Amino acid sequence: SYSEHDPAPFRVVLDEDRDDDADQIDPEQIRRAERVRAYLLDCQPWCDGGISQGDAAAKQGFSSSWATDRKQEWESGEWNHLDGVPEPSKVETA
């Protein structure tokens, strides 16, 4: 039987106690986002002012097929969070 004076075992879980992998920052993801941002700012697919996609990709150490994939991701809105990179819906793509 339960006595109202016996302590009940429980534990308060605070946000800082949680072991959540989503909160972990992956350095590789940060480097990738920085490369994609630099590529997009170099080639500026939203206007005619940038360098070629191939040249912009080469500056980041990648091929033109990598450039095509990143441009498609930008067009689908995947890179909207990058500083200085406009949302594709707000510009006319070149």
PDB file of N, CA and C in Angstrom:
ATOM      1  N   SER A   1       0.832  -1.176   0.000  1.00  0.00           N
ATOM      2  CA  SER A   1       0.000   0.000   0.000  1.00  0.00           C
ATOM      3  C   SER A   1       0.878   1.241   0.000  1.00  0.00           C
ATOM      4  N   TYR A   2       0.327   2.312  -0.394  1.00  0.00           N
ATOM      5  CA  TYR A   2       1.064   3.570  -0.543  1.00  0.00           C
ATOM      6  C   TYR A   2       0.819   4.440   0.670  1.00  0.00           C
ATOM      7  N   SER A   3       1.887   4.927   1.229  1.00  0.00           N
ATOM      8  CA  SER A   3       1.765   5.843   2.357  1.00  0.00           C
ATOM      9  C   SER A   3       1.923   7.258   1.841  1.00  0.00           C
ATOM     10  N   GLU A   4       1.053   8.126   2.238  1.00  0.00           N
ATOM     11  CA  GLU A   4       1.126   9.496   1.739  1.00  0.00           C
ATOM     12  C   GLU A   4       2.376  10.224   2.199  1.00  0.00           C
ATOM     13  N   HIS A   5       3.100   9.676   3.154  1.00  0.00           N
ATOM     14  CA  HIS A   5       4.310  10.323   3.649  1.00  0.00           C
ATOM     15  C   HIS A   5       5.585   9.779   3.010  1.00  0.00           C
ATOM     16  N   ASP A   6       5.483   8.693   2.243  1.00  0.00           N
ATOM     17  CA  ASP A   6       6.659   8.160   1.558  1.00  0.00           C
ATOM     18  C   ASP A   6       6.956   9.027   0.341  1.00  0.00           C
ATOM     19  N   PRO A   7       8.230   9.341   0.150  1.00  0.00           N
ATOM     20  CA  PRO A   7       8.561  10.153  -1.030  1.00  0.00           C
ATOM     21  C   PRO A   7       8.367   9.343  -2.312  1.00  0.00           C
ATOM     22  N   ALA A   8       7.766   9.954  -3.278  1.00  0.00           N
ATOM     23  CA  ALA A   8       7.586   9.313  -4.574  1.00  0.00           C
ATOM     24  C   ALA A   8       8.824   9.585  -5.423  1.00  0.00           C
ATOM     25  N   PRO A   9       9.371   8.552  -6.054  1.00  0.00           N
ATOM     26  CA  PRO A   9      10.557   8.785  -6.888  1.00  0.00           C
ATOM     27  C   PRO A   9      10.159   9.478  -8.198  1.00  0.00           C
ATOM     28  N   PHE A  10      10.783  10.577  -8.462  1.00  0.00           N
ATOM     29  CA  PHE A  10      10.572  11.274  -9.729  1.00  0.00           C
ATOM     30  C   PHE A  10      11.799  12.128 -10.005  1.00  0.00           C
ATOM     31  N   ARG A  11      11.904  12.544 -11.213  1.00  0.00           N
ATOM     32  CA  ARG A  11      13.032  13.369 -11.628  1.00  0.00           C
ATOM     33  C   ARG A  11      12.508  14.475 -12.522  1.00  0.00           C
ATOM     34  N   VAL A  12      12.928  15.683 -12.261  1.00  0.00           N
ATOM     35  CA  VAL A  12      12.566  16.817 -13.099  1.00  0.00           C
ATOM     36  C   VAL A  12      13.604  16.908 -14.207  1.00  0.00           C
ATOM     37  N   VAL A  13      13.136  16.891 -15.453  1.00  0.00           N
ATOM     38  CA  VAL A  13      14.038  16.983 -16.596  1.00  0.00           C
ATOM     39  C   VAL A  13      13.983  18.403 -17.124  1.00  0.00           C
ATOM     40  N   LEU A  14      15.109  19.075 -17.050  1.00  0.00           N
ATOM     41  CA  LEU A  14      15.205  20.436 -17.560  1.00  0.00           C
ATOM     42  C   LEU A  14      15.709  20.403 -18.993  1.00  0.00           C
ATOM     43  N   ASP A  15      15.490  21.482 -19.723  1.00  0.00           N
ATOM     44  CA  ASP A  15      15.938  21.539 -21.114  1.00  0.00           C
ATOM     45  C   ASP A  15      17.420  21.246 -21.246  1.00  0.00           C
ATOM     46  N   GLU A  16      18.242  21.754 -20.318  1.00  0.00           N
ATOM     47  CA  GLU A  16      19.680  21.531 -20.433  1.00  0.00           C
ATOM     48  C   GLU A  16      20.071  20.096 -20.101  1.00  0.00           C
ATOM     49  N   ASP A  17      19.158  19.315 -19.511  1.00  0.00           N
ATOM     50  CA  ASP A  17      19.425  17.912 -19.206  1.00  0.00           C
ATOM     51  C   ASP A  17      19.149  16.997 -20.394  1.00  0.00           C
ATOM     52  N   ARG A  18      18.432  17.482 -21.359  1.00  0.00           N
ATOM     53  CA  ARG A  18      18.048  16.635 -22.490  1.00  0.00           C
ATOM     54  C   ARG A  18      19.257  16.323 -23.356  1.00  0.00           C
ATOM     55  N   ASP A  19      19.300  15.091 -23.803  1.00  0.00           N
ATOM     56  CA  ASP A  19      20.362  14.656 -24.697  1.00  0.00           C
ATOM     57  C   ASP A  19      19.770  14.584 -26.097  1.00  0.00           C
ATOM     58  N   ASP A  20      19.649  15.722 -26.717  1.00  0.00           N
ATOM     59  CA  ASP A  20      18.978  15.824 -28.006  1.00  0.00           C
ATOM     60  C   ASP A  20      20.010  16.082 -29.094  1.00  0.00           C
ATOM     61  N   ASP A  21      20.150  15.151 -30.030  1.00  0.00           N
ATOM     62  CA  ASP A  21      21.124  15.310 -31.109  1.00  0.00           C
ATOM     63  C   ASP A  21      20.787  16.467 -32.031  1.00  0.00           C
ATOM     64  N   ALA A  22      19.520  16.869 -32.071  1.00  0.00           N
ATOM     65  CA  ALA A  22      19.125  17.976 -32.945  1.00  0.00           C
ATOM     66  C   ALA A  22      19.769  19.283 -32.510  1.00  0.00           C
ATOM     67  N   ASP A  23      20.114  19.380 -31.239  1.00  0.00           N
ATOM     68  CA  ASP A  23      20.746  20.595 -30.737  1.00  0.00           C
ATOM     69  C   ASP A  23      22.242  20.645 -31.029  1.00  0.00           C
ATOM     70  N   GLN A  24      22.816  19.539 -31.454  1.00  0.00           N
ATOM     71  CA  GLN A  24      24.242  19.488 -31.728  1.00  0.00           C
ATOM     72  C   GLN A  24      24.540  20.179 -33.059  1.00  0.00           C
ATOM     73  N   ILE A  25      25.574  20.983 -33.075  1.00  0.00           N
ATOM     74  CA  ILE A  25      25.978  21.678 -34.294  1.00  0.00           C
ATOM     75  C   ILE A  25      26.998  20.816 -35.016  1.00  0.00           C
ATOM     76  N   ASP A  26      26.709  20.511 -36.257  1.00  0.00           N
ATOM     77  CA  ASP A  26      27.601  19.695 -37.066  1.00  0.00           C
ATOM     78  C   ASP A  26      28.521  20.616 -37.865  1.00  0.00           C
ATOM     79  N   PRO A  27      29.819  20.609 -37.578  1.00  0.00           N
ATOM     80  CA  PRO A  27      30.750  21.488 -38.297  1.00  0.00           C
ATOM     81  C   PRO A  27      30.734  21.261 -39.808  1.00  0.00           C
ATOM     82  N   GLU A  28      30.490  20.034 -40.232  1.00  0.00           N
ATOM     83  CA  GLU A  28      30.457  19.740 -41.668  1.00  0.00           C
ATOM     84  C   GLU A  28      29.268  20.430 -42.341  1.00  0.00           C
ATOM     85  N   GLN A  29      28.127  20.474 -41.662  1.00  0.00           N
ATOM     86  CA  GLN A  29      26.962  21.172 -42.212  1.00  0.00           C
ATOM     87  C   GLN A  29      27.218  22.673 -42.295  1.00  0.00           C
ATOM     88  N   ILE A  30      27.936  23.207 -41.332  1.00  0.00           N
ATOM     89  CA  ILE A  30      28.268  24.631 -41.355  1.00  0.00           C
ATOM     90  C   ILE A  30      29.189  24.934 -42.526  1.00  0.00           C
ATOM     91  N   ARG A  31      30.212  24.101 -42.723  1.00  0.00           N
ATOM     92  CA  ARG A  31      31.129  24.300 -43.862  1.00  0.00           C
ATOM     93  C   ARG A  31      30.384  24.199 -45.189  1.00  0.00           C
ATOM     94  N   ARG A  32      29.478  23.240 -45.287  1.00  0.00           N
ATOM     95  CA  ARG A  32      28.708  23.071 -46.528  1.00  0.00           C
ATOM     96  C   ARG A  32      27.860  24.313 -46.798  1.00  0.00           C
ATOM     97  N   ALA A  33      27.172  24.796 -45.775  1.00  0.00           N
ATOM     98  CA  ALA A  33      26.336  25.989 -45.943  1.00  0.00           C
ATOM     99  C   ALA A  33      27.184  27.195 -46.331  1.00  0.00           C
ATOM    100  N   GLU A  34      28.379  27.319 -45.759  1.00  0.00           N
ATOM    101  CA  GLU A  34      29.266  28.431 -46.114  1.00  0.00           C
ATOM    102  C   GLU A  34      29.707  28.339 -47.572  1.00  0.00           C
ATOM    103  N   ARG A  35      30.009  27.124 -48.033  1.00  0.00           N
ATOM    104  CA  ARG A  35      30.413  26.938 -49.437  1.00  0.00           C
ATOM    105  C   ARG A  35      29.260  27.242 -50.386  1.00  0.00           C
ATOM    106  N   VAL A  36      28.082  26.770 -50.037  1.00  0.00           N
ATOM    107  CA  VAL A  36      26.910  27.026 -50.884  1.00  0.00           C
ATOM    108  C   VAL A  36      26.615  28.518 -50.927  1.00  0.00           C
ATOM    109  N   ARG A  37      26.697  29.177 -49.784  1.00  0.00           N
ATOM    110  CA  ARG A  37      26.456  30.623 -49.733  1.00  0.00           C
ATOM    111  C   ARG A  37      27.461  31.361 -50.607  1.00  0.00           C
ATOM    112  N   ALA A  38      28.744  31.009 -50.486  1.00  0.00           N
ATOM    113  CA  ALA A  38      29.776  31.656 -51.301  1.00  0.00           C
ATOM    114  C   ALA A  38      29.517  31.402 -52.785  1.00  0.00           C
ATOM    115  N   TYR A  39      29.151  30.176 -53.124  1.00  0.00           N
ATOM    116  CA  TYR A  39      28.843  29.846 -54.517  1.00  0.00           C
ATOM    117  C   TYR A  39      27.683  30.700 -55.031  1.00  0.00           C
ATOM    118  N   LEU A  40      26.588  30.754 -54.262  1.00  0.00           N
ATOM    119  CA  LEU A  40      25.418  31.517 -54.702  1.00  0.00           C
ATOM    120  C   LEU A  40      25.725  33.006 -54.823  1.00  0.00           C
ATOM    121  N   LEU A  41      26.492  33.543 -53.891  1.00  0.00           N
ATOM    122  CA  LEU A  41      26.836  34.966 -53.971  1.00  0.00           C
ATOM    123  C   LEU A  41      27.774  35.250 -55.137  1.00  0.00           C
ATOM    124  N   ASP A  42      28.621  34.282 -55.499  1.00  0.00           N
ATOM    125  CA  ASP A  42      29.518  34.468 -56.644  1.00  0.00           C
ATOM    126  C   ASP A  42      28.771  34.411 -57.973  1.00  0.00           C
ATOM    127  N   CYS A  43      27.902  33.410 -58.145  1.00  0.00           N
ATOM    128  CA  CYS A  43      27.242  33.261 -59.451  1.00  0.00           C
ATOM    129  C   CYS A  43      25.931  34.030 -59.550  1.00  0.00           C
ATOM    130  N   GLN A  44      25.342  34.400 -58.424  1.00  0.00           N
ATOM    131  CA  GLN A  44      24.107  35.186 -58.382  1.00  0.00           C
ATOM    132  C   GLN A  44      23.074  34.707 -59.405  1.00  0.00           C
ATOM    133  N   PRO A  45      22.529  33.512 -59.207  1.00  0.00           N
ATOM    134  CA  PRO A  45      21.576  32.983 -60.192  1.00  0.00           C
ATOM    135  C   PRO A  45      20.301  33.803 -60.320  1.00  0.00           C
ATOM    136  N   TRP A  46      20.111  34.761 -59.458  1.00  0.00           N
ATOM    137  CA  TRP A  46      18.916  35.614 -59.495  1.00  0.00           C
ATOM    138  C   TRP A  46      19.097  36.820 -60.410  1.00  0.00           C
ATOM    139  N   CYS A  47      20.299  37.024 -60.962  1.00  0.00           N
ATOM    140  CA  CYS A  47      20.529  38.143 -61.878  1.00  0.00           C
ATOM    141  C   CYS A  47      21.686  37.809 -62.816  1.00  0.00           C
ATOM    142  N   ASP A  48      22.023  38.733 -63.689  1.00  0.00           N
ATOM    143  CA  ASP A  48      23.118  38.522 -64.638  1.00  0.00           C
ATOM    144  C   ASP A  48      24.452  39.040 -64.117  1.00  0.00           C
ATOM    145  N   GLY A  49      24.531  39.432 -62.845  1.00  0.00           N
ATOM    146  CA  GLY A  49      25.725  40.082 -62.329  1.00  0.00           C
ATOM    147  C   GLY A  49      26.829  39.175 -61.838  1.00  0.00           C
ATOM    148  N   GLY A  50      26.597  37.880 -61.740  1.00  0.00           N
ATOM    149  CA  GLY A  50      27.597  36.994 -61.167  1.00  0.00           C
ATOM    150  C   GLY A  50      28.487  36.333 -62.206  1.00  0.00           C
ATOM    151  N   ILE A  51      29.439  35.544 -61.697  1.00  0.00           N
ATOM    152  CA  ILE A  51      30.303  34.770 -62.586  1.00  0.00           C
ATOM    153  C   ILE A  51      29.561  33.499 -62.984  1.00  0.00           C
ATOM    154  N   SER A  52      30.126  32.730 -63.902  1.00  0.00           N
ATOM    155  CA  SER A  52      29.446  31.515 -64.359  1.00  0.00           C
ATOM    156  C   SER A  52      29.307  30.514 -63.213  1.00  0.00           C
ATOM    157  N   GLN A  53      28.302  29.665 -63.324  1.00  0.00           N
ATOM    158  CA  GLN A  53      28.088  28.645 -62.296  1.00  0.00           C
ATOM    159  C   GLN A  53      29.309  27.742 -62.160  1.00  0.00           C
ATOM    160  N   GLY A  54      29.899  27.371 -63.281  1.00  0.00           N
ATOM    161  CA  GLY A  54      31.077  26.507 -63.258  1.00  0.00           C
ATOM    162  C   GLY A  54      32.250  27.152 -62.550  1.00  0.00           C
ATOM    163  N   ASP A  55      32.487  28.438 -62.843  1.00  0.00           N
ATOM    164  CA  ASP A  55      33.589  29.151 -62.184  1.00  0.00           C
ATOM    165  C   ASP A  55      33.325  29.310 -60.688  1.00  0.00           C
ATOM    166  N   ALA A  56      32.084  29.612 -60.336  1.00  0.00           N
ATOM    167  CA  ALA A  56      31.734  29.768 -58.921  1.00  0.00           C
ATOM    168  C   ALA A  56      31.901  28.444 -58.176  1.00  0.00           C
ATOM    169  N   ALA A  57      31.516  27.337 -58.807  1.00  0.00           N
ATOM    170  CA  ALA A  57      31.685  26.020 -58.185  1.00  0.00           C
ATOM    171  C   ALA A  57      33.161  25.673 -58.057  1.00  0.00           C
ATOM    172  N   ALA A  58      33.944  25.980 -59.090  1.00  0.00           N
ATOM    173  CA  ALA A  58      35.382  25.693 -59.057  1.00  0.00           C
ATOM    174  C   ALA A  58      36.069  26.442 -57.919  1.00  0.00           C
ATOM    175  N   LYS A  59      35.628  27.667 -57.642  1.00  0.00           N
ATOM    176  CA  LYS A  59      36.196  28.425 -56.520  1.00  0.00           C
ATOM    177  C   LYS A  59      35.986  27.700 -55.196  1.00  0.00           C
ATOM    178  N   GLN A  60      34.932  26.917 -55.107  1.00  0.00           N
ATOM    179  CA  GLN A  60      34.641  26.161 -53.885  1.00  0.00           C
ATOM    180  C   GLN A  60      35.188  24.733 -53.952  1.00  0.00           C
ATOM    181  N   GLY A  61      35.837  24.405 -55.078  1.00  0.00           N
ATOM    182  CA  GLY A  61      36.429  23.077 -55.231  1.00  0.00           C
ATOM    183  C   GLY A  61      35.469  22.015 -55.724  1.00  0.00           C
ATOM    184  N   PHE A  62      34.416  22.430 -56.441  1.00  0.00           N
ATOM    185  CA  PHE A  62      33.417  21.488 -56.916  1.00  0.00           C
ATOM    186  C   PHE A  62      33.220  21.612 -58.424  1.00  0.00           C
ATOM    187  N   SER A  63      32.491  20.650 -58.982  1.00  0.00           N
ATOM    188  CA  SER A  63      32.236  20.602 -60.420  1.00  0.00           C
ATOM    189  C   SER A  63      30.983  21.390 -60.790  1.00  0.00           C
ATOM    190  N   SER A  64      30.765  21.506 -62.099  1.00  0.00           N
ATOM    191  CA  SER A  64      29.574  22.219 -62.563  1.00  0.00           C
ATOM    192  C   SER A  64      28.297  21.445 -62.234  1.00  0.00           C
ATOM    193  N   SER A  65      28.380  20.116 -62.119  1.00  0.00           N
ATOM    194  CA  SER A  65      27.184  19.353 -61.725  1.00  0.00           C
ATOM    195  C   SER A  65      26.805  19.665 -60.273  1.00  0.00           C
ATOM    196  N   TRP A  66      27.806  19.886 -59.412  1.00  0.00           N
ATOM    197  CA  TRP A  66      27.539  20.327 -58.036  1.00  0.00           C
ATOM    198  C   TRP A  66      26.824  21.673 -58.085  1.00  0.00           C
ATOM    199  N   ALA A  67      27.290  22.560 -58.968  1.00  0.00           N
ATOM    200  CA  ALA A  67      26.687  23.886 -59.103  1.00  0.00           C
ATOM    201  C   ALA A  67      25.221  23.781 -59.524  1.00  0.00           C
ATOM    202  N   THR A  68      24.947  22.928 -60.486  1.00  0.00           N
ATOM    203  CA  THR A  68      23.575  22.749 -60.956  1.00  0.00           C
ATOM    204  C   THR A  68      22.671  22.259 -59.827  1.00  0.00           C
ATOM    205  N   ASP A  69      23.171  21.312 -59.043  1.00  0.00           N
ATOM    206  CA  ASP A  69      22.389  20.797 -57.913  1.00  0.00           C
ATOM    207  C   ASP A  69      22.114  21.886 -56.881  1.00  0.00           C
ATOM    208  N   ARG A  70      23.113  22.701 -56.562  1.00  0.00           N
ATOM    209  CA  ARG A  70      22.923  23.768 -55.566  1.00  0.00           C
ATOM    210  C   ARG A  70      21.963  24.834 -56.082  1.00  0.00           C
ATOM    211  N   LYS A  71      22.041  25.140 -57.379  1.00  0.00           N
ATOM    212  CA  LYS A  71      21.114  26.128 -57.943  1.00  0.00           C
ATOM    213  C   LYS A  71      19.680  25.606 -57.863  1.00  0.00           C
ATOM    214  N   GLN A  72      19.485  24.333 -58.168  1.00  0.00           N
ATOM    215  CA  GLN A  72      18.145  23.746 -58.075  1.00  0.00           C
ATOM    216  C   GLN A  72      17.640  23.756 -56.637  1.00  0.00           C
ATOM    217  N   GLU A  73      18.536  23.484 -55.689  1.00  0.00           N
ATOM    218  CA  GLU A  73      18.144  23.545 -54.280  1.00  0.00           C
ATOM    219  C   GLU A  73      17.745  24.968 -53.898  1.00  0.00           C
ATOM    220  N   TRP A  74      18.513  25.950 -54.376  1.00  0.00           N
ATOM    221  CA  TRP A  74      18.177  27.353 -54.100  1.00  0.00           C
ATOM    222  C   TRP A  74      16.815  27.694 -54.696  1.00  0.00           C
ATOM    223  N   GLU A  75      16.577  27.257 -55.944  1.00  0.00           N
ATOM    224  CA  GLU A  75      15.304  27.537 -56.605  1.00  0.00           C
ATOM    225  C   GLU A  75      14.128  26.905 -55.863  1.00  0.00           C
ATOM    226  N   SER A  76      14.362  25.782 -55.191  1.00  0.00           N
ATOM    227  CA  SER A  76      13.281  25.132 -54.431  1.00  0.00           C
ATOM    228  C   SER A  76      13.161  25.685 -53.012  1.00  0.00           C
ATOM    229  N   GLY A  77      14.020  26.656 -52.667  1.00  0.00           N
ATOM    230  CA  GLY A  77      13.913  27.328 -51.375  1.00  0.00           C
ATOM    231  C   GLY A  77      14.739  26.738 -50.253  1.00  0.00           C
ATOM    232  N   GLU A  78      15.588  25.767 -50.573  1.00  0.00           N
ATOM    233  CA  GLU A  78      16.363  25.095 -49.525  1.00  0.00           C
ATOM    234  C   GLU A  78      17.382  26.002 -48.841  1.00  0.00           C
ATOM    235  N   TRP A  79      17.873  27.014 -49.530  1.00  0.00           N
ATOM    236  CA  TRP A  79      18.937  27.868 -48.981  1.00  0.00           C
ATOM    237  C   TRP A  79      18.437  29.264 -48.617  1.00  0.00           C
ATOM    238  N   ASN A  80      17.146  29.421 -48.354  1.00  0.00           N
ATOM    239  CA  ASN A  80      16.572  30.731 -48.021  1.00  0.00           C
ATOM    240  C   ASN A  80      17.143  31.338 -46.751  1.00  0.00           C
ATOM    241  N   HIS A  81      17.686  30.526 -45.868  1.00  0.00           N
ATOM    242  CA  HIS A  81      18.181  31.010 -44.579  1.00  0.00           C
ATOM    243  C   HIS A  81      19.581  31.629 -44.650  1.00  0.00           C
ATOM    244  N   LEU A  82      20.252  31.539 -45.776  1.00  0.00           N
ATOM    245  CA  LEU A  82      21.618  32.052 -45.880  1.00  0.00           C
ATOM    246  C   LEU A  82      21.625  33.575 -45.996  1.00  0.00           C
ATOM    247  N   ASP A  83      22.497  34.219 -45.224  1.00  0.00           N
ATOM    248  CA  ASP A  83      22.610  35.683 -45.246  1.00  0.00           C
ATOM    249  C   ASP A  83      23.021  36.181 -46.622  1.00  0.00           C
ATOM    250  N   GLY A  84      22.319  37.198 -47.106  1.00  0.00           N
ATOM    251  CA  GLY A  84      22.664  37.828 -48.370  1.00  0.00           C
ATOM    252  C   GLY A  84      22.141  37.124 -49.602  1.00  0.00           C
ATOM    253  N   VAL A  85      21.520  35.967 -49.421  1.00  0.00           N
ATOM    254  CA  VAL A  85      20.991  35.200 -50.549  1.00  0.00           C
ATOM    255  C   VAL A  85      19.479  35.411 -50.590  1.00  0.00           C
ATOM    256  N   PRO A  86      18.976  36.053 -51.651  1.00  0.00           N
ATOM    257  CA  PRO A  86      17.533  36.322 -51.711  1.00  0.00           C
ATOM    258  C   PRO A  86      16.728  35.050 -51.945  1.00  0.00           C
ATOM    259  N   GLU A  87      15.487  35.092 -51.518  1.00  0.00           N
ATOM    260  CA  GLU A  87      14.587  33.973 -51.768  1.00  0.00           C
ATOM    261  C   GLU A  87      14.240  33.952 -53.252  1.00  0.00           C
ATOM    262  N   PRO A  88      14.221  32.768 -53.866  1.00  0.00           N
ATOM    263  CA  PRO A  88      13.936  32.700 -55.301  1.00  0.00           C
ATOM    264  C   PRO A  88      12.564  33.234 -55.668  1.00  0.00           C
ATOM    265  N   SER A  89      11.612  33.143 -54.768  1.00  0.00           N
ATOM    266  CA  SER A  89      10.266  33.627 -55.071  1.00  0.00           C
ATOM    267  C   SER A  89      10.211  35.148 -55.154  1.00  0.00           C
ATOM    268  N   LYS A  90      11.234  35.820 -54.645  1.00  0.00           N
ATOM    269  CA  LYS A  90      11.247  37.282 -54.632  1.00  0.00           C
ATOM    270  C   LYS A  90      12.082  37.883 -55.756  1.00  0.00           C
ATOM    271  N   VAL A  91      12.673  37.034 -56.580  1.00  0.00           N
ATOM    272  CA  VAL A  91      13.493  37.515 -57.697  1.00  0.00           C
ATOM    273  C   VAL A  91      13.153  36.722 -58.946  1.00  0.00           C
ATOM    274  N   GLU A  92      13.519  37.275 -60.066  1.00  0.00           N
ATOM    275  CA  GLU A  92      13.364  36.574 -61.324  1.00  0.00           C
ATOM    276  C   GLU A  92      14.682  35.899 -61.637  1.00  0.00           C
ATOM    277  N   THR A  93      14.683  34.562 -61.785  1.00  0.00           N
ATOM    278  CA  THR A  93      15.939  33.856 -62.030  1.00  0.00           C
ATOM    279  C   THR A  93      16.420  34.083 -63.448  1.00  0.00           C
ATOM    280  N   ALA A  94      17.745  34.072 -63.572  1.00  0.00           N
ATOM    281  CA  ALA A  94      18.366  34.287 -64.889  1.00  0.00           C
ATOM    282  C   ALA A  94      18.345  33.017 -65.693  1.00  0.00           C
TER     283      ALA A  94
END
